[in-house]
PDB file of C-alpha atoms in Angstrom:
ATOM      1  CA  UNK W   1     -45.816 107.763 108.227  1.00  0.00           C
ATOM      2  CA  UNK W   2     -41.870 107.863 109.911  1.00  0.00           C
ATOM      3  CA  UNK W   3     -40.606 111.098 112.071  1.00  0.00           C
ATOM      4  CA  UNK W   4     -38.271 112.923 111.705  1.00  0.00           C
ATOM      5  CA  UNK W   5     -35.698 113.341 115.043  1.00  0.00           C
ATOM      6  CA  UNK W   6     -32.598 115.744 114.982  1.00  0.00           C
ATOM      7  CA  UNK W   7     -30.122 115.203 116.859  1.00  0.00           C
ATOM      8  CA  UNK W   8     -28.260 118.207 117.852  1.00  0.00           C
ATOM      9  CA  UNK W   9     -24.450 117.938 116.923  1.00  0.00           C
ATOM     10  CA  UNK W  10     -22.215 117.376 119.750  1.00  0.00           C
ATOM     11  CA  UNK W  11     -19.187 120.031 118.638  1.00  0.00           C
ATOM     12  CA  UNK W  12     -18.951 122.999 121.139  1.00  0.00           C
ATOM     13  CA  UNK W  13     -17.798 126.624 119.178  1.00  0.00           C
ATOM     14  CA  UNK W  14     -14.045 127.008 120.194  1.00  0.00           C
ATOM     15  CA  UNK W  15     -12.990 128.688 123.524  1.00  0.00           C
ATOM     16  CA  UNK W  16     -12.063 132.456 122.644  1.00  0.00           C
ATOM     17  CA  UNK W  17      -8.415 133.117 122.700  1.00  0.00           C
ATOM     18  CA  UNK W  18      -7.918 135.262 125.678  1.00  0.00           C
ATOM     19  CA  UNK W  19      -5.431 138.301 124.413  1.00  0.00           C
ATOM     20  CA  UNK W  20      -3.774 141.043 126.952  1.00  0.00           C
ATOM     21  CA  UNK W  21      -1.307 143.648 125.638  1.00  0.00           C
ATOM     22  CA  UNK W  22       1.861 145.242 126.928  1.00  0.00           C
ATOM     23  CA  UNK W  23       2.387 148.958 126.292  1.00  0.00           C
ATOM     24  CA  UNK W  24       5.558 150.648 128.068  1.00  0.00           C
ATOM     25  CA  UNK W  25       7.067 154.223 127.927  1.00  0.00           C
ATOM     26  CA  UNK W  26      10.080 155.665 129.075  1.00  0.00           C
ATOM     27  CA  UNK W  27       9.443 158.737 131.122  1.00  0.00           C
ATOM     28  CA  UNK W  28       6.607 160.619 132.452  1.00  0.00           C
ATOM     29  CA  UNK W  29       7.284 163.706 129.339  1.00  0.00           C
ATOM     30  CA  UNK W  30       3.766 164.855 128.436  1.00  0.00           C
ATOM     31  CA  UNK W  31       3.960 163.729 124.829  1.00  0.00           C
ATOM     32  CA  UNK W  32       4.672 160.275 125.959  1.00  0.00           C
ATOM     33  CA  UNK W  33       2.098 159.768 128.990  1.00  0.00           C
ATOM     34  CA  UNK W  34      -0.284 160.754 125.835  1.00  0.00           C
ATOM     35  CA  UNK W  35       1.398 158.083 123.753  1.00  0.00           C
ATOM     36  CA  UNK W  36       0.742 155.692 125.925  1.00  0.00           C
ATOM     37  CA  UNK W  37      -3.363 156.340 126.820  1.00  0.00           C
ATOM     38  CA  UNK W  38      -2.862 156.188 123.235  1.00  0.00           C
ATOM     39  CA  UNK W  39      -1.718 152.550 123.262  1.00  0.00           C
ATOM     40  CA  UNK W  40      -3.687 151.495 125.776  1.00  0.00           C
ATOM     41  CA  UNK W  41      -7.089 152.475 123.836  1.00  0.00           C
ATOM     42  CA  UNK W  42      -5.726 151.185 121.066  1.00  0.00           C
ATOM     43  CA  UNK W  43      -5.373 147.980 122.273  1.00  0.00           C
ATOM     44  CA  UNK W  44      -8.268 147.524 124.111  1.00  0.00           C
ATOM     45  CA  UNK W  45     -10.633 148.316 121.324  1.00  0.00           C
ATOM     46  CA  UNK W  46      -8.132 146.266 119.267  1.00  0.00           C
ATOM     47  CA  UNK W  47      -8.715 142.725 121.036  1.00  0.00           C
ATOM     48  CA  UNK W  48     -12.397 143.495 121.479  1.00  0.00           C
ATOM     49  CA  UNK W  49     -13.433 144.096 118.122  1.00  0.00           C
ATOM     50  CA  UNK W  50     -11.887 140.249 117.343  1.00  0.00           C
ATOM     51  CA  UNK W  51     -15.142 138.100 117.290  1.00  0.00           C
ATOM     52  CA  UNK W  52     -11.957 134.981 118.381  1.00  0.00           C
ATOM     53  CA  UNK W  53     -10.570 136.942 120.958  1.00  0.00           C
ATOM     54  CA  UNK W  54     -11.490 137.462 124.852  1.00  0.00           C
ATOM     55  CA  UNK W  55      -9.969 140.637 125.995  1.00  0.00           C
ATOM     56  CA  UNK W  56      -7.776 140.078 128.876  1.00  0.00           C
ATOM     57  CA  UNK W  57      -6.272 143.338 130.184  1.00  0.00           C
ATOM     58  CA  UNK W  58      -3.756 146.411 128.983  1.00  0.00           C
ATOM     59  CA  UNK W  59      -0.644 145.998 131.044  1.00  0.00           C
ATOM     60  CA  UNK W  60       1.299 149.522 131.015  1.00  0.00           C
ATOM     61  CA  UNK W  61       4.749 150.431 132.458  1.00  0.00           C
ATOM     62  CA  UNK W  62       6.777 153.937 132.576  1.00  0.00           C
ATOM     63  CA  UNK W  63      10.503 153.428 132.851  1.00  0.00           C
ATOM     64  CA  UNK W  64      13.412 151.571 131.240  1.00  0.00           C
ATOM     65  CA  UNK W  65      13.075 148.050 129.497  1.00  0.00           C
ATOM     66  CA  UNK W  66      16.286 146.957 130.565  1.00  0.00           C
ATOM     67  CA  UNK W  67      15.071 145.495 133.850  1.00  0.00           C
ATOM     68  CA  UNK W  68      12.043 143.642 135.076  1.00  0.00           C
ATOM     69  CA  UNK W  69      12.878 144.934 138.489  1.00  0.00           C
ATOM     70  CA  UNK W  70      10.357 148.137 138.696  1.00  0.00           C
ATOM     71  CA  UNK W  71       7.888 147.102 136.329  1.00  0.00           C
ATOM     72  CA  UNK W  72       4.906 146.289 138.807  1.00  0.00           C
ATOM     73  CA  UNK W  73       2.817 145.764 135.753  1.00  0.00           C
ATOM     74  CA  UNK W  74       5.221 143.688 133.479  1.00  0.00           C
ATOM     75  CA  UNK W  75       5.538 141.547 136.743  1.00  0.00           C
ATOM     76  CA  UNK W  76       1.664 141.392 136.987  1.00  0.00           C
ATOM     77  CA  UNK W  77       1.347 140.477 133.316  1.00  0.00           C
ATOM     78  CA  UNK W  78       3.724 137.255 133.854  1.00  0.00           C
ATOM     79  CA  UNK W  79       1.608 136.445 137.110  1.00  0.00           C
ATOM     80  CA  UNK W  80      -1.295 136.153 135.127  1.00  0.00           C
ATOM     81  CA  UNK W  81       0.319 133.900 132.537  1.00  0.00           C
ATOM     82  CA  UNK W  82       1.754 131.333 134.990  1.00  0.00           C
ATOM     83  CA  UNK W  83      -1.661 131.689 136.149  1.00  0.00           C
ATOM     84  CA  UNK W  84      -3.152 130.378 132.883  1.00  0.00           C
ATOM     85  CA  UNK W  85      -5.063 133.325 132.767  1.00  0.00           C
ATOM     86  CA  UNK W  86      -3.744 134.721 129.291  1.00  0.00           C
ATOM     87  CA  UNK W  87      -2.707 133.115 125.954  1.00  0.00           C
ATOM     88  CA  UNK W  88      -1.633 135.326 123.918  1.00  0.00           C
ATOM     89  CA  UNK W  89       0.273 138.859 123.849  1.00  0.00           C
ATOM     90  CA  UNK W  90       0.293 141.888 122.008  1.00  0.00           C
ATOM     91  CA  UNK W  91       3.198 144.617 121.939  1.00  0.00           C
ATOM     92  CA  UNK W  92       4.138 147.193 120.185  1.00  0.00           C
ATOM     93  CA  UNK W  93       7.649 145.955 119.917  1.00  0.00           C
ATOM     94  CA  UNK W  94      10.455 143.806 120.886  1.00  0.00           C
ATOM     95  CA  UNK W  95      12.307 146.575 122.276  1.00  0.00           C
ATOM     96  CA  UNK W  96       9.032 148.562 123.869  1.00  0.00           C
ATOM     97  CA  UNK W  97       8.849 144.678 126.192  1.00  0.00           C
ATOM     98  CA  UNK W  98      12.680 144.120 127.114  1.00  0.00           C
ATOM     99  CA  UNK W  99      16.194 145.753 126.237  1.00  0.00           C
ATOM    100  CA  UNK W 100      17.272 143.667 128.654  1.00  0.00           C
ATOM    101  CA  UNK W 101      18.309 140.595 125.847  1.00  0.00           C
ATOM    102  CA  UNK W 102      18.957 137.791 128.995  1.00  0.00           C
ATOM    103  CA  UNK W 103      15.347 138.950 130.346  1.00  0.00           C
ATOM    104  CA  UNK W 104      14.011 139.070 127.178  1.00  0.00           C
ATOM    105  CA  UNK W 105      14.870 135.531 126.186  1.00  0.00           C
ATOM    106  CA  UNK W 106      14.128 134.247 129.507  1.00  0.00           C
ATOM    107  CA  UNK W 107      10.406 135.397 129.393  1.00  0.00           C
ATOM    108  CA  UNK W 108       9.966 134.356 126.001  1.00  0.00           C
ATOM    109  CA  UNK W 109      11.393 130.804 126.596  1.00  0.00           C
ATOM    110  CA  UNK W 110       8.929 130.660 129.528  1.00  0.00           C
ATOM    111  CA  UNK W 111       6.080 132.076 127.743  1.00  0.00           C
ATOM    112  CA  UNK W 112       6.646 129.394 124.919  1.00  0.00           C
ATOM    113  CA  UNK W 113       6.471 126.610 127.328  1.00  0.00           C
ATOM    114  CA  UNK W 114       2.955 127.777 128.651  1.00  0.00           C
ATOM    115  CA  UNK W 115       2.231 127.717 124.991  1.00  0.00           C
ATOM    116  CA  UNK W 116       1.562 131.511 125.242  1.00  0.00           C
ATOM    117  CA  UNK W 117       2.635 133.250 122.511  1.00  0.00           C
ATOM    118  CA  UNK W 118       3.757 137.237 122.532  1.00  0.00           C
ATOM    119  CA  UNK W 119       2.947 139.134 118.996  1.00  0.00           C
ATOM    120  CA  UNK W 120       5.723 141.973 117.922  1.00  0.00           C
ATOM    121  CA  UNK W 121       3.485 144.318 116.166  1.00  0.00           C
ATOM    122  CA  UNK W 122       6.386 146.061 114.741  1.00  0.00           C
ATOM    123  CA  UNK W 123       8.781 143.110 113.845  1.00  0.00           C
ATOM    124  CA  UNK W 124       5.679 140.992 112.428  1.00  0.00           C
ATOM    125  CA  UNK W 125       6.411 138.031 115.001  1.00  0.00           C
ATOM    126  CA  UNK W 126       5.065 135.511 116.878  1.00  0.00           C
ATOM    127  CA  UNK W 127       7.265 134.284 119.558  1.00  0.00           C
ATOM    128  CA  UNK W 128       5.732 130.611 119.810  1.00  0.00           C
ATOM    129  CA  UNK W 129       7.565 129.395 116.912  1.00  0.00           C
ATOM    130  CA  UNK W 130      11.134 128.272 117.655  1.00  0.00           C
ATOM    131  CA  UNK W 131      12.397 129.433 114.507  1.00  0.00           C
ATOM    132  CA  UNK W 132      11.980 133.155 115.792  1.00  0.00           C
ATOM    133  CA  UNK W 133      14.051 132.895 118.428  1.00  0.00           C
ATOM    134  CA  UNK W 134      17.323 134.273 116.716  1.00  0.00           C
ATOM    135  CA  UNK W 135      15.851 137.084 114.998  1.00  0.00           C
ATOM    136  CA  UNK W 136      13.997 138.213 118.397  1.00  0.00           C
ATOM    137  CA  UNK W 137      17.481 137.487 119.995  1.00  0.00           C
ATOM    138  CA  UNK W 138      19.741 140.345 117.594  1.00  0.00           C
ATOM    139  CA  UNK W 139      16.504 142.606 117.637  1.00  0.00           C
ATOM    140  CA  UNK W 140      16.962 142.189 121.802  1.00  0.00           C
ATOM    141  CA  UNK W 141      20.363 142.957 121.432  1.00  0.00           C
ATOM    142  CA  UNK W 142      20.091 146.138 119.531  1.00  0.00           C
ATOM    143  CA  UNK W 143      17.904 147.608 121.538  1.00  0.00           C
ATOM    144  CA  UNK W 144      20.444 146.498 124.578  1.00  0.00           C
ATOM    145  CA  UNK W 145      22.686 148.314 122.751  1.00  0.00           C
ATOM    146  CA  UNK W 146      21.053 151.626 121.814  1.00  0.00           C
ATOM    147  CA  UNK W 147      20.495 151.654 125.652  1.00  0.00           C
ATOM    148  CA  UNK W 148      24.144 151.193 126.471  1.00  0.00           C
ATOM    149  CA  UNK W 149      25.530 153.891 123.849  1.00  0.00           C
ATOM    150  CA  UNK W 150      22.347 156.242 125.285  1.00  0.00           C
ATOM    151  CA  UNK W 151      23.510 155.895 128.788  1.00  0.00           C
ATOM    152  CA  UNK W 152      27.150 156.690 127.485  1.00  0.00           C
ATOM    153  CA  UNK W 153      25.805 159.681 126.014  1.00  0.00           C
ATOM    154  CA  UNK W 154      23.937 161.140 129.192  1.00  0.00           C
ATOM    155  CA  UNK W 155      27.025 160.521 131.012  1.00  0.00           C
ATOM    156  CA  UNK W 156      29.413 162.225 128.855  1.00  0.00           C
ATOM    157  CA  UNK W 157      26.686 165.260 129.172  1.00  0.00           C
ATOM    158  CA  UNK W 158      26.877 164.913 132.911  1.00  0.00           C
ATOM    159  CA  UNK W 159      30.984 164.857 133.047  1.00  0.00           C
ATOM    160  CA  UNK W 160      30.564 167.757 130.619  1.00  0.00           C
ATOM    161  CA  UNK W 161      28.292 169.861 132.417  1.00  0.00           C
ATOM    162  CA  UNK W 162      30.221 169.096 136.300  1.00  0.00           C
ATOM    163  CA  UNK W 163      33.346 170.567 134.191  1.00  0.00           C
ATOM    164  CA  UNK W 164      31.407 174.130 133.994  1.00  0.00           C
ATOM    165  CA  UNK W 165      31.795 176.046 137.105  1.00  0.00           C
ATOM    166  CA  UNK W 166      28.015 177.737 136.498  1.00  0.00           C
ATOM    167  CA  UNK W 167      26.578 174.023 136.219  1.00  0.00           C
ATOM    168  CA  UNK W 168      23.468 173.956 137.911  1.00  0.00           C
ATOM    169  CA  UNK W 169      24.182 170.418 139.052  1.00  0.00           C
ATOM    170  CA  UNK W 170      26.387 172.931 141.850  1.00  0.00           C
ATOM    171  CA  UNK W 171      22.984 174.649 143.011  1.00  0.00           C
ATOM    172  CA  UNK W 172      21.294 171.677 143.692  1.00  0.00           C
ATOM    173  CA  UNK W 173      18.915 172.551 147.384  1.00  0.00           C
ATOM    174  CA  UNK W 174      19.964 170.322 150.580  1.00  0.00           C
ATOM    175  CA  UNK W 175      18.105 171.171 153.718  1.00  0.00           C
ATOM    176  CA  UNK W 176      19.367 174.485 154.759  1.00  0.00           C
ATOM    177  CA  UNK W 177      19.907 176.112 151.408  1.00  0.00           C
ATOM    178  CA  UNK W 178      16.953 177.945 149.054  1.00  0.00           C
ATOM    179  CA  UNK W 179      17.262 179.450 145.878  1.00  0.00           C
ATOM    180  CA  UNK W 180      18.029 183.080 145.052  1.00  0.00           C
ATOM    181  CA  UNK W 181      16.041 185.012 141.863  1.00  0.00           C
ATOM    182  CA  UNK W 182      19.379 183.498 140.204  1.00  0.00           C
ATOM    183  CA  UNK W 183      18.875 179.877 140.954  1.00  0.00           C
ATOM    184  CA  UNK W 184      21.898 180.353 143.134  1.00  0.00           C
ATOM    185  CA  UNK W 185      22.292 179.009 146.977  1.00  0.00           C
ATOM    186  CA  UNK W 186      21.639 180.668 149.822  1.00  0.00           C
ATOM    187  CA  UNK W 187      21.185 179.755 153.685  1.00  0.00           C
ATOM    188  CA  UNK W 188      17.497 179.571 154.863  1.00  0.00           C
ATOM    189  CA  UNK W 189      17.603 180.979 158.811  1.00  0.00           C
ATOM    190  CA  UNK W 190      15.918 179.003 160.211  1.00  0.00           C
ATOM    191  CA  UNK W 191      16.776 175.235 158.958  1.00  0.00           C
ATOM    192  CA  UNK W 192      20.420 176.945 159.114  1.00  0.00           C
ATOM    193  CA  UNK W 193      19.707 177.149 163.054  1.00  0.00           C
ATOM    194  CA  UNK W 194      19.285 173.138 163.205  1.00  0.00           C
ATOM    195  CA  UNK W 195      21.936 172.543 161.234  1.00  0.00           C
ATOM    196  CA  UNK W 196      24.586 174.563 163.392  1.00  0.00           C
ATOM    197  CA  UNK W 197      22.775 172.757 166.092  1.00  0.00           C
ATOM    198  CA  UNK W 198      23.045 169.261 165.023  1.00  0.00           C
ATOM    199  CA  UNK W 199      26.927 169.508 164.314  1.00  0.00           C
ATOM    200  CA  UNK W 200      27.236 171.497 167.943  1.00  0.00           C
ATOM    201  CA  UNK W 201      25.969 168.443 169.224  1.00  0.00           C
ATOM    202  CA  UNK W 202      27.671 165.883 167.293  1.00  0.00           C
ATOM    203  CA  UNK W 203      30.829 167.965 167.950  1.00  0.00           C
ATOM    204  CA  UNK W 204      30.399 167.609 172.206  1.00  0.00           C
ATOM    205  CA  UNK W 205      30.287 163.895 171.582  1.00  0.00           C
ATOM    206  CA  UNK W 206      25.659 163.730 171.777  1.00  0.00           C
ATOM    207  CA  UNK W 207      25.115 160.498 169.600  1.00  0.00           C
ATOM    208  CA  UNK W 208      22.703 160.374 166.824  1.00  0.00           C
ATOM    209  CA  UNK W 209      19.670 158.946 168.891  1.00  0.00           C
ATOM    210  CA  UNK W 210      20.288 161.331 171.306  1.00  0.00           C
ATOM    211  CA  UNK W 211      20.126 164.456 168.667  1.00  0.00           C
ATOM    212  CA  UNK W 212      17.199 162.863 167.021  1.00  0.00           C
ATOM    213  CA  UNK W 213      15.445 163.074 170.854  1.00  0.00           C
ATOM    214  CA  UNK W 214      16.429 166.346 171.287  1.00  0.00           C
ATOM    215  CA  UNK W 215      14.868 167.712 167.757  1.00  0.00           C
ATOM    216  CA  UNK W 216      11.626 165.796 168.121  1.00  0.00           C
ATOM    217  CA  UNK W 217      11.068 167.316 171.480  1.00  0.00           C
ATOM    218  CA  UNK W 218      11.820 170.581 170.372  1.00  0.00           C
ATOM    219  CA  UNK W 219       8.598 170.080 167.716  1.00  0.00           C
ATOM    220  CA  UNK W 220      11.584 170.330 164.869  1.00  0.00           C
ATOM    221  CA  UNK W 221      10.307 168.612 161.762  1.00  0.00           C
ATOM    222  CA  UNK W 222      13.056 166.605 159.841  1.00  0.00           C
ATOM    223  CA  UNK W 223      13.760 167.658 156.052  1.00  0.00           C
ATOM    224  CA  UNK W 224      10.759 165.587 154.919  1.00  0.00           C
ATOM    225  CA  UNK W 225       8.340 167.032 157.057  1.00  0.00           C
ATOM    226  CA  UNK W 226       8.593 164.094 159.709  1.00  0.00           C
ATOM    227  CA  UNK W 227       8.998 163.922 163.343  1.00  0.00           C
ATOM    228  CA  UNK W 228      10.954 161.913 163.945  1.00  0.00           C
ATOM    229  CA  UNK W 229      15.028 162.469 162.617  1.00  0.00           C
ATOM    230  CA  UNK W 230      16.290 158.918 161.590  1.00  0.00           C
ATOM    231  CA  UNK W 231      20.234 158.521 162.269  1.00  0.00           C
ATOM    232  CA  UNK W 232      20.598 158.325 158.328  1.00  0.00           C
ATOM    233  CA  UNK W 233      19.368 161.949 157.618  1.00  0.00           C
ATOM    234  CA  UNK W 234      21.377 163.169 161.030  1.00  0.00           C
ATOM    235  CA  UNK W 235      24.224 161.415 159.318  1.00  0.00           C
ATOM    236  CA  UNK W 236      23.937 162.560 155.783  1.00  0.00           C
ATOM    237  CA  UNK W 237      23.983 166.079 156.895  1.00  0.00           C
ATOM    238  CA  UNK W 238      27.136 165.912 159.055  1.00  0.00           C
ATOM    239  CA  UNK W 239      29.210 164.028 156.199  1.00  0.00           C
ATOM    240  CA  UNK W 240      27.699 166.708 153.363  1.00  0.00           C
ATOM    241  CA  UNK W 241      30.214 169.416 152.318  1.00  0.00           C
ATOM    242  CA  UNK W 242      27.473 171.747 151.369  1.00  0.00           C
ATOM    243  CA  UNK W 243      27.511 173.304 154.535  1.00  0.00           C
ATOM    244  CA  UNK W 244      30.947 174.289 154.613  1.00  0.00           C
ATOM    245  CA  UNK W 245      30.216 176.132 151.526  1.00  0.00           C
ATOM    246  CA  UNK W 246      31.721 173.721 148.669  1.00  0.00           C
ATOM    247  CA  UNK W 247      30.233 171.022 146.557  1.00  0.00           C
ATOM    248  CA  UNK W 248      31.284 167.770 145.106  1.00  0.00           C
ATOM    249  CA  UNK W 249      30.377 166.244 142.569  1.00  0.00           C
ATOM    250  CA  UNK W 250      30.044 162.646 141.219  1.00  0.00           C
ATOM    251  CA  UNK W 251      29.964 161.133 144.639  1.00  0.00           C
ATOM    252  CA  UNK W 252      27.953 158.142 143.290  1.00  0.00           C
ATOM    253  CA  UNK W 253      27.378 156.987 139.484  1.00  0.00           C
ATOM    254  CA  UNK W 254      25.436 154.554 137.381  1.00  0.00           C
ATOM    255  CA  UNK W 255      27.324 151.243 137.484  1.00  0.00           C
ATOM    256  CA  UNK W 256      25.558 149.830 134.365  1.00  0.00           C
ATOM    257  CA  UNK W 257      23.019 150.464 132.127  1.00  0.00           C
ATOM    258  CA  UNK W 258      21.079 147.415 132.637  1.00  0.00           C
ATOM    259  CA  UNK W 259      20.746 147.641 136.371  1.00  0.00           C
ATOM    260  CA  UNK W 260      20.357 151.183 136.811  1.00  0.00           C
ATOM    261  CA  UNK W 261      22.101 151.357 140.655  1.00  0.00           C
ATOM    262  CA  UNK W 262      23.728 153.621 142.120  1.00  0.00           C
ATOM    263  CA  UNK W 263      27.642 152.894 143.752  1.00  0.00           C
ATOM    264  CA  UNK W 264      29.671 155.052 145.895  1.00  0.00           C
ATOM    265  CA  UNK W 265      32.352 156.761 144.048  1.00  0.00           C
ATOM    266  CA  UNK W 266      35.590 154.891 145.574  1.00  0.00           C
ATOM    267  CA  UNK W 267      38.069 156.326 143.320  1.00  0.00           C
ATOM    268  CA  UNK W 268      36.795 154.358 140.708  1.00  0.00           C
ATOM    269  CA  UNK W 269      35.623 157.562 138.899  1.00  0.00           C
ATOM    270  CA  UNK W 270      36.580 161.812 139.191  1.00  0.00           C
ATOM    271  CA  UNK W 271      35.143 163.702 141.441  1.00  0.00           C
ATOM    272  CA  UNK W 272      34.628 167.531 140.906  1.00  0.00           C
ATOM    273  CA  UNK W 273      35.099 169.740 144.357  1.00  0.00           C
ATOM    274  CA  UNK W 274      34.064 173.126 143.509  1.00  0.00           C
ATOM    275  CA  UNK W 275      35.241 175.753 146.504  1.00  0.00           C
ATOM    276  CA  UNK W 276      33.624 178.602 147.719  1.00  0.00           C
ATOM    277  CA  UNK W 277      30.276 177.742 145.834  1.00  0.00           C
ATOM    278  CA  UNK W 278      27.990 179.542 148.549  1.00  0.00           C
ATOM    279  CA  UNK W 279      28.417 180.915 151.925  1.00  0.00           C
ATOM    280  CA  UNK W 280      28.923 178.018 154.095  1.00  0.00           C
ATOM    281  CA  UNK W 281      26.199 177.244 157.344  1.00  0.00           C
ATOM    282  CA  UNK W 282      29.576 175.430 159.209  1.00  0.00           C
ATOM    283  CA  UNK W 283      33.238 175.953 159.509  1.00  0.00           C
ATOM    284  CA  UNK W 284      33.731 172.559 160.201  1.00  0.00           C
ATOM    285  CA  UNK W 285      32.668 169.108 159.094  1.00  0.00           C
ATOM    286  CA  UNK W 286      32.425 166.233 161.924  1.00  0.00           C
ATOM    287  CA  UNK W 287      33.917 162.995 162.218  1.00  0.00           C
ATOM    288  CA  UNK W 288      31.326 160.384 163.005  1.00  0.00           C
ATOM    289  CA  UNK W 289      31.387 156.454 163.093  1.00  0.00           C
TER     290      UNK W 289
END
């Protein structure tokens, strides 16, 4: 009588799809640090629960979408796709990954060329297709947009609030200043003692290195608790009007909303110079190079 031999089939089950997700908030607020452990379980248990997919990480950022510059983990995220250690990604939404619409485009492009695509839970869309490019591209926009007009806003508050005499923004603390019961400035002896001695010394001609010496061998610790004085917080202190007992305002502002630097205030803006805001540590500012 004939056997019976089985063969055993060839075919290999196909390689899991390996899925990360990116989760970002704006600010560290309470109710949004909570959205985003929020996001970050859901995603994980998300992925895992797919029999097809290979869970590959939870990427999370706090801070704005409209540059890559200062998201360590959005910057992580594209390592590991270049990599070839992801294939797919999952986000909340287009504008939650990039208001930035250039930056935006320019991942996705790249992304679609290592044949990884990015899912926009919200918009229902998978970046891998060509075709939805130009709806990704006005969604990018939009959000671009609602960051420019928010940024317009905050400034217009800012302008708003320098025009009020009682503005906190004019009680701000610099080293040799504390706060009153009122919020309001007042001299603190003894940092007020370095600071009359730092513009003595600029004042008999003592350069900055010099000064710096002279502090860290009196045991003096600079502003931030340091001991040594670095010519940049020596210097900052002789140019600051504070201690002649006024404050001005708007010396540097936000450029643009996309790059979020700050630029000296050449003219290019108004200043606000409010007189006689507290009692003043020294009569006189010094000139220095």
């Amino acid at each position: 009588m004939g056997t019976t031999k089985i063969i055993p089939s060839n075919s290999k089950s196909p390689p899991k799809l390996r899925v990360a997700a990116y989760c970002r908030v704006s600010t560290r607020a309470a109710e949004q640090q909570s959205s985003l452990v929020a996001q970050e379980r859901y995603y994980e248990e998300h992925i895992k629960q797919n029999p097809s997919w290979a869970f590959a990480g939870v990427y999370s950022d706090i801070g704005s979408g409209t540059r890559i510059k200062g998201r360590s983990r959005f910057k992580s995220l594209l390592s590991a796709c270049k990599r070839g250690k992801i294939d797919m990604i999952l986000t909340k939404s287009a504008h939650r990954f990039a208001r930035n619409t250039v930056d935006a485009l320019k991942t996705i492009r790249m992304m679609r060329r290592q044949n990884i695509d990015i899912y926009f839970e919200q918009e229902d869309i998978h970046s891998l297709y060509e075709s939805s490019e130009f709806m990704l591209t006005l969604i990018c926009a939009r959000a671009q947009e609602e960051s420019f007009s928010k940024s317009e806003d905050i400034k217009w508050g800012l302008r708003k609030s320098f025009k009020n005499p009682d503005s906190k923004y004019y009680q701000r603390i610099c080293y040799g200043y504390i706060h009153d019961q009122n919020g309001k400035l007042i001299i603190h002896a003894d940092q007020a003692k370095v600071v009359r001695l730092i513009y003595e010394m600029a004042a008999l001609g003592v350069s900055l290195a010099r000064i710096s010496s002279q502090l860290e061998d009196m045991g003096v610790p600079s502003p931030r608790g340091k001991k040594v004085w670095s010519k940049e917080t020596l210097r900052k202190i002789l140019c600051n009007e504070k201690y002649t007992g006024g404050v001005i305002l708007q010396k540097t502002f936000v450029e643009n909303c996309l790059e979020h630097r700050q630029v000296k205030n050449n003219g290019q803006m108004g200043m606000y110079h409010m007189l006689n805001n507290h009692e003043a540590i020294v009569n006189l500012g010094v000139e220095i190079a």
